[in-house]
């Protein structure tokens, strides 16, 4: 059994997964940590990483470094996604991270992010992923990754400039989201009846609210089936609450109360586009995909 750690610096949060891989490259989660850091705040307007978010992210990384060292873990990686792909000052931030952690952040391409996220979600949900066809959706803070999974790998993937934080800060209308989908997905189609699986904070929060989970329980969320009509009902309920009252809803993390409605709008428009009426929520995602990739391929992402 080999222990490993994976850190993801996202637009809205910085996360750590500690897991164990056995000889058959089957990964078991041991611990997960999430810190709300929002390094991508106002990125679409400013073009730079948020200074406050940068400080919060570095503090989270220092905390995670202590945890990793305390557990005696030697195999670990730090990856960055949309915010670090887009920001003009990413290289300066990466240098700061290297000073804290001892090595550089790997910035994943949109294609790598989509493929690894789909792998992490689907391998844990499907009894036989080699014979599963699924449409995977990961709604992040700055972007949304969509991947078609078939025959144990991604056949097609795309990154959309739609994220819960981006749409909240830009006050995106439903019409604007539809326009982006039309421009981005006009050549992306799936067969009728294709399984849809979703990851990311919007979708896992919907599952937690649907089940009234307080505190959040990843195992209860994982595999939850959400119907489109049910998602609409939750969205309607949340939109009728003030921000302060939204913070008290069971299953909805306080730091997501401001961005949950744009996230729901993105999800519903994607479901409408593909004419899919239900989605299975996955609490496993990019972090798990990276860990599995290391176990099966000895990925160069790891030090």
Tab-separated table of C-alpha atoms in Angstrom:
chain	number	residue	atom	x	y	z
A	1	UNK	CA	0.000	0.000	0.000
A	2	UNK	CA	1.375	3.387	-1.025
A	3	UNK	CA	0.244	6.717	0.426
A	4	UNK	CA	0.002	9.793	-1.764
A	5	UNK	CA	-1.356	13.337	-1.636
A	6	UNK	CA	-2.887	15.517	-4.343
A	7	UNK	CA	-3.575	19.253	-4.061
A	8	UNK	CA	-5.821	21.169	-6.456
A	9	UNK	CA	-5.695	24.970	-6.590
A	10	UNK	CA	-9.047	25.911	-8.075
A	11	UNK	CA	-10.752	29.201	-8.805
A	12	UNK	CA	-12.962	28.951	-5.715
A	13	UNK	CA	-11.166	26.577	-3.356
A	14	UNK	CA	-7.903	24.796	-2.584
A	15	UNK	CA	-8.277	21.095	-1.824
A	16	UNK	CA	-6.138	18.247	-0.507
A	17	UNK	CA	-6.760	14.535	-0.952
A	18	UNK	CA	-4.738	11.938	0.918
A	19	UNK	CA	-5.224	8.415	-0.343
A	20	UNK	CA	-3.746	4.949	-0.546
A	21	UNK	CA	-3.080	2.894	-3.659
A	22	UNK	CA	-2.854	-0.877	-3.501
A	23	UNK	CA	-0.939	-3.148	-5.882
A	24	UNK	CA	-3.922	-3.236	-8.266
A	25	UNK	CA	-3.964	0.582	-8.454
A	26	UNK	CA	-7.240	0.751	-6.542
A	27	UNK	CA	-7.372	3.993	-4.604
A	28	UNK	CA	-8.910	4.431	-1.173
A	29	UNK	CA	-9.549	7.908	0.180
A	30	UNK	CA	-8.166	8.490	3.668
A	31	UNK	CA	-8.638	12.214	4.260
A	32	UNK	CA	-9.963	15.233	2.360
A	33	UNK	CA	-9.588	18.907	3.163
A	34	UNK	CA	-11.122	21.973	1.492
A	35	UNK	CA	-10.375	25.638	2.105
A	36	UNK	CA	-12.357	28.454	0.492
A	37	UNK	CA	-9.644	30.647	-1.055
A	38	UNK	CA	-11.260	32.131	-4.208
A	39	UNK	CA	-7.983	32.979	-5.911
A	40	UNK	CA	-9.950	33.621	-9.108
A	41	UNK	CA	-12.121	36.406	-7.689
A	42	UNK	CA	-12.639	39.121	-10.364
A	43	UNK	CA	-10.213	37.316	-12.692
A	44	UNK	CA	-12.368	37.861	-15.766
A	45	UNK	CA	-12.422	41.612	-15.056
A	46	UNK	CA	-8.865	42.173	-13.828
A	47	UNK	CA	-6.882	39.474	-15.578
A	48	UNK	CA	-4.877	38.804	-12.418
A	49	UNK	CA	-5.128	36.471	-9.451
A	50	UNK	CA	-6.922	38.010	-6.478
A	51	UNK	CA	-4.351	39.316	-3.927
A	52	UNK	CA	-6.498	38.285	-0.953
A	53	UNK	CA	-7.164	34.914	-2.559
A	54	UNK	CA	-3.434	34.465	-3.169
A	55	UNK	CA	-2.698	35.004	0.525
A	56	UNK	CA	-5.459	32.568	1.520
A	57	UNK	CA	-4.204	29.975	-0.953
A	58	UNK	CA	-0.620	30.187	0.280
A	59	UNK	CA	-1.885	29.835	3.865
A	60	UNK	CA	-3.867	26.737	2.868
A	61	UNK	CA	-0.799	25.264	1.143
A	62	UNK	CA	1.316	25.827	4.262
A	63	UNK	CA	-1.346	24.042	6.303
A	64	UNK	CA	-1.458	21.181	3.809
A	65	UNK	CA	2.321	20.894	3.771
A	66	UNK	CA	2.277	20.353	7.538
A	67	UNK	CA	-0.413	17.683	7.168
A	68	UNK	CA	1.514	15.891	4.405
A	69	UNK	CA	4.756	15.962	6.391
A	70	UNK	CA	2.972	14.801	9.541
A	71	UNK	CA	1.602	11.792	7.631
A	72	UNK	CA	5.061	11.019	6.239
A	73	UNK	CA	3.856	11.109	2.631
A	74	UNK	CA	6.563	11.288	-0.046
A	75	UNK	CA	4.454	11.109	-3.220
A	76	UNK	CA	2.465	14.258	-3.870
A	77	UNK	CA	1.568	16.805	-6.527
A	78	UNK	CA	0.024	20.268	-6.739
A	79	UNK	CA	-2.047	21.144	-9.784
A	80	UNK	CA	-3.702	24.345	-10.923
A	81	UNK	CA	-6.724	24.657	-13.172
A	82	UNK	CA	-8.680	27.480	-14.816
A	83	UNK	CA	-7.576	30.449	-12.697
A	84	UNK	CA	-3.901	29.606	-13.130
A	85	UNK	CA	-4.404	28.916	-16.831
A	86	UNK	CA	-5.874	32.370	-17.403
A	87	UNK	CA	-4.177	34.767	-14.975
A	88	UNK	CA	-1.400	36.992	-16.276
A	89	UNK	CA	0.550	36.687	-13.030
A	90	UNK	CA	0.368	32.891	-12.686
A	91	UNK	CA	4.143	32.502	-13.054
A	92	UNK	CA	4.788	34.834	-10.108
A	93	UNK	CA	2.347	32.889	-7.962
A	94	UNK	CA	3.884	29.566	-9.003
A	95	UNK	CA	7.267	30.861	-7.845
A	96	UNK	CA	5.724	31.714	-4.468
A	97	UNK	CA	4.252	28.232	-4.197
A	98	UNK	CA	7.619	26.697	-4.987
A	99	UNK	CA	9.095	28.676	-2.110
A	100	UNK	CA	6.445	27.302	0.239
A	101	UNK	CA	6.138	23.712	-0.981
A	102	UNK	CA	9.535	23.061	-2.545
A	103	UNK	CA	8.429	22.424	-6.138
A	104	UNK	CA	6.269	23.935	-8.856
A	105	UNK	CA	2.567	23.754	-9.499
A	106	UNK	CA	1.600	21.769	-12.588
A	107	UNK	CA	-0.953	23.754	-14.586
A	108	UNK	CA	-3.298	21.280	-16.244
A	109	UNK	CA	-4.639	21.960	-19.698
A	110	UNK	CA	-8.416	22.028	-20.036
A	111	UNK	CA	-8.238	18.654	-21.807
A	112	UNK	CA	-6.164	17.086	-19.029
A	113	UNK	CA	-8.500	18.472	-16.387
A	114	UNK	CA	-11.607	17.132	-18.125
A	115	UNK	CA	-10.120	13.688	-18.722
A	116	UNK	CA	-8.722	13.219	-15.224
A	117	UNK	CA	-11.912	14.520	-13.596
A	118	UNK	CA	-14.035	12.123	-15.630
A	119	UNK	CA	-11.746	9.233	-14.724
A	120	UNK	CA	-11.959	10.010	-11.012
A	121	UNK	CA	-15.737	10.286	-11.050
A	122	UNK	CA	-16.674	7.395	-13.302
A	123	UNK	CA	-14.322	4.665	-12.139
A	124	UNK	CA	-15.789	4.910	-8.640
A	125	UNK	CA	-19.410	5.061	-9.843
A	126	UNK	CA	-19.508	2.460	-12.612
A	127	UNK	CA	-19.118	-1.246	-11.932
A	128	UNK	CA	-17.581	-1.721	-15.377
A	129	UNK	CA	-16.224	1.603	-16.694
A	130	UNK	CA	-14.712	-0.142	-19.727
A	131	UNK	CA	-18.248	-0.712	-21.032
A	132	UNK	CA	-19.765	2.565	-19.859
A	133	UNK	CA	-20.684	5.520	-22.035
A	134	UNK	CA	-21.271	8.683	-20.044
A	135	UNK	CA	-21.346	12.431	-20.393
A	136	UNK	CA	-19.304	13.980	-17.605
A	137	UNK	CA	-19.850	17.567	-16.416
A	138	UNK	CA	-17.666	19.381	-13.881
A	139	UNK	CA	-18.845	22.894	-12.994
A	140	UNK	CA	-15.953	24.751	-11.418
A	141	UNK	CA	-15.496	28.319	-10.294
A	142	UNK	CA	-14.005	29.648	-13.514
A	143	UNK	CA	-14.867	27.048	-16.140
A	144	UNK	CA	-16.993	24.008	-16.861
A	145	UNK	CA	-15.423	20.853	-18.256
A	146	UNK	CA	-17.519	18.462	-20.328
A	147	UNK	CA	-16.206	15.086	-21.452
A	148	UNK	CA	-17.658	12.116	-23.309
A	149	UNK	CA	-16.367	8.931	-21.658
A	150	UNK	CA	-16.413	5.747	-23.704
A	151	UNK	CA	-14.478	2.483	-23.565
A	152	UNK	CA	-12.491	3.442	-20.458
A	153	UNK	CA	-11.297	6.843	-21.695
A	154	UNK	CA	-12.447	10.265	-22.809
A	155	UNK	CA	-13.378	10.393	-26.490
A	156	UNK	CA	-14.163	14.088	-26.619
A	157	UNK	CA	-13.828	16.957	-24.153
A	158	UNK	CA	-14.286	20.689	-24.031
A	159	UNK	CA	-13.763	23.499	-21.539
A	160	UNK	CA	-16.442	26.192	-21.427
A	161	UNK	CA	-15.809	29.750	-20.164
A	162	UNK	CA	-18.619	29.231	-17.677
A	163	UNK	CA	-18.053	28.818	-13.960
A	164	UNK	CA	-20.067	29.579	-10.835
A	165	UNK	CA	-17.730	32.385	-9.728
A	166	UNK	CA	-17.265	33.784	-13.243
A	167	UNK	CA	-21.022	33.895	-13.904
A	168	UNK	CA	-21.773	35.380	-10.482
A	169	UNK	CA	-19.229	38.171	-10.843
A	170	UNK	CA	-20.222	38.860	-14.433
A	171	UNK	CA	-23.971	38.726	-13.692
A	172	UNK	CA	-24.418	36.299	-16.597
A	173	UNK	CA	-27.988	36.015	-17.833
A	174	UNK	CA	-29.564	32.759	-18.946
A	175	UNK	CA	-29.436	34.088	-22.510
A	176	UNK	CA	-25.686	34.682	-22.291
A	177	UNK	CA	-25.105	31.162	-20.997
A	178	UNK	CA	-27.232	29.744	-23.819
A	179	UNK	CA	-25.224	31.728	-26.363
A	180	UNK	CA	-21.932	30.358	-25.022
A	181	UNK	CA	-23.308	26.810	-25.140
A	182	UNK	CA	-24.501	27.315	-28.713
A	183	UNK	CA	-21.076	28.565	-29.806
A	184	UNK	CA	-19.132	25.906	-27.892
A	185	UNK	CA	-21.253	22.761	-28.202
A	186	UNK	CA	-22.664	22.955	-31.733
A	187	UNK	CA	-20.456	20.005	-32.778
A	188	UNK	CA	-20.780	18.104	-29.471
A	189	UNK	CA	-23.662	15.628	-29.374
A	190	UNK	CA	-24.488	12.445	-27.468
A	191	UNK	CA	-26.838	9.541	-28.042
A	192	UNK	CA	-30.271	9.603	-26.461
A	193	UNK	CA	-30.285	7.976	-23.032
A	194	UNK	CA	-26.600	8.669	-22.314
A	195	UNK	CA	-25.748	8.603	-18.615
A	196	UNK	CA	-24.829	12.042	-17.239
A	197	UNK	CA	-22.447	12.267	-14.276
A	198	UNK	CA	-21.557	15.525	-12.565
A	199	UNK	CA	-18.879	16.736	-10.172
A	200	UNK	CA	-17.869	20.054	-8.676
A	201	UNK	CA	-19.275	22.115	-5.827
A	202	UNK	CA	-22.515	23.114	-7.528
A	203	UNK	CA	-23.578	19.533	-8.188
A	204	UNK	CA	-22.394	18.055	-4.888
A	205	UNK	CA	-24.107	20.936	-3.050
A	206	UNK	CA	-27.352	20.195	-4.883
A	207	UNK	CA	-27.110	16.571	-3.770
A	208	UNK	CA	-26.404	17.618	-0.178
A	209	UNK	CA	-29.329	20.080	-0.146
A	210	UNK	CA	-31.577	17.445	-1.743
A	211	UNK	CA	-30.747	15.086	1.132
A	212	UNK	CA	-30.616	17.785	3.829
A	213	UNK	CA	-27.092	16.774	4.843
A	214	UNK	CA	-25.655	18.762	7.738
A	215	UNK	CA	-22.764	18.250	8.035
A	216	UNK	CA	-21.759	17.339	4.495
A	217	UNK	CA	-21.223	13.612	4.003
A	218	UNK	CA	-19.217	12.740	0.858
A	219	UNK	CA	-20.307	9.110	0.870
A	220	UNK	CA	-23.986	10.102	1.076
A	221	UNK	CA	-23.547	12.597	-1.770
A	222	UNK	CA	-21.638	10.216	-4.027
A	223	UNK	CA	-24.022	8.480	-6.408
A	224	UNK	CA	-27.058	10.657	-5.628
A	225	UNK	CA	-29.483	10.852	-8.556
A	226	UNK	CA	-30.793	14.359	-9.240
A	227	UNK	CA	-33.761	14.948	-11.534
A	228	UNK	CA	-33.916	18.121	-13.611
A	229	UNK	CA	-37.285	19.057	-12.132
A	230	UNK	CA	-35.884	18.586	-8.634
A	231	UNK	CA	-32.908	20.808	-9.450
A	232	UNK	CA	-35.320	23.472	-10.691
A	233	UNK	CA	-37.261	23.238	-7.416
A	234	UNK	CA	-34.105	23.668	-5.336
A	235	UNK	CA	-33.036	26.603	-7.492
A	236	UNK	CA	-36.442	28.248	-7.119
A	237	UNK	CA	-36.369	27.740	-3.349
A	238	UNK	CA	-32.849	29.162	-2.956
A	239	UNK	CA	-33.552	32.134	-5.214
A	240	UNK	CA	-36.417	33.103	-2.911
A	241	UNK	CA	-34.085	33.372	0.077
A	242	UNK	CA	-31.837	36.248	1.058
A	243	UNK	CA	-28.104	35.579	1.032
A	244	UNK	CA	-28.076	35.365	4.832
A	245	UNK	CA	-30.921	32.847	4.917
A	246	UNK	CA	-29.296	30.847	2.130
A	247	UNK	CA	-26.248	30.429	4.379
A	248	UNK	CA	-28.414	28.507	6.826
A	249	UNK	CA	-29.743	25.936	4.347
A	250	UNK	CA	-28.768	22.388	5.307
A	251	UNK	CA	-26.318	20.949	2.794
A	252	UNK	CA	-25.195	24.307	1.394
A	253	UNK	CA	-21.792	25.489	2.534
A	254	UNK	CA	-21.793	29.116	3.626
A	255	UNK	CA	-18.972	30.044	1.236
A	256	UNK	CA	-21.010	28.746	-1.711
A	257	UNK	CA	-24.238	30.580	-0.901
A	258	UNK	CA	-23.447	33.490	-3.233
A	259	UNK	CA	-22.452	31.400	-6.262
A	260	UNK	CA	-24.857	28.458	-6.076
A	261	UNK	CA	-27.591	30.062	-8.225
A	262	UNK	CA	-25.314	30.787	-11.226
A	263	UNK	CA	-23.976	27.243	-10.905
A	264	UNK	CA	-27.502	25.817	-11.002
A	265	UNK	CA	-28.316	27.939	-14.047
A	266	UNK	CA	-25.257	26.555	-15.878
A	267	UNK	CA	-26.216	22.972	-15.022
A	268	UNK	CA	-29.841	23.327	-16.105
A	269	UNK	CA	-28.876	24.882	-19.428
A	270	UNK	CA	-26.385	22.062	-20.101
A	271	UNK	CA	-29.058	19.460	-19.297
A	272	UNK	CA	-31.478	21.262	-21.629
A	273	UNK	CA	-28.864	21.386	-24.391
A	274	UNK	CA	-28.242	17.637	-24.283
A	275	UNK	CA	-31.926	16.809	-23.572
A	276	UNK	CA	-30.990	14.874	-20.429
A	277	UNK	CA	-33.406	14.839	-17.481
A	278	UNK	CA	-31.241	13.399	-14.701
A	279	UNK	CA	-27.678	13.515	-13.459
A	280	UNK	CA	-25.735	11.371	-10.990
A	281	UNK	CA	-23.655	13.384	-8.538
A	282	UNK	CA	-20.061	12.357	-7.889
A	283	UNK	CA	-17.999	13.432	-4.908
A	284	UNK	CA	-14.963	11.921	-6.667
A	285	UNK	CA	-13.308	14.060	-9.298
A	286	UNK	CA	-10.002	15.526	-10.478
A	287	UNK	CA	-8.138	14.679	-7.273
A	288	UNK	CA	-9.115	11.023	-7.544
A	289	UNK	CA	-8.310	10.960	-11.251
A	290	UNK	CA	-4.809	12.262	-10.603
A	291	UNK	CA	-4.245	9.660	-7.907
A	292	UNK	CA	-5.498	6.860	-10.146
A	293	UNK	CA	-3.381	8.137	-13.023
A	294	UNK	CA	-0.310	7.904	-10.851
A	295	UNK	CA	-1.131	4.362	-9.832
A	296	UNK	CA	-1.802	3.091	-13.336
A	297	UNK	CA	0.701	5.052	-15.396
A	298	UNK	CA	3.307	6.400	-12.960
A	299	UNK	CA	2.320	9.873	-14.092
A	300	UNK	CA	5.037	12.471	-14.490
A	301	UNK	CA	2.823	14.871	-12.525
A	302	UNK	CA	4.252	13.395	-9.324
A	303	UNK	CA	7.598	14.241	-7.772
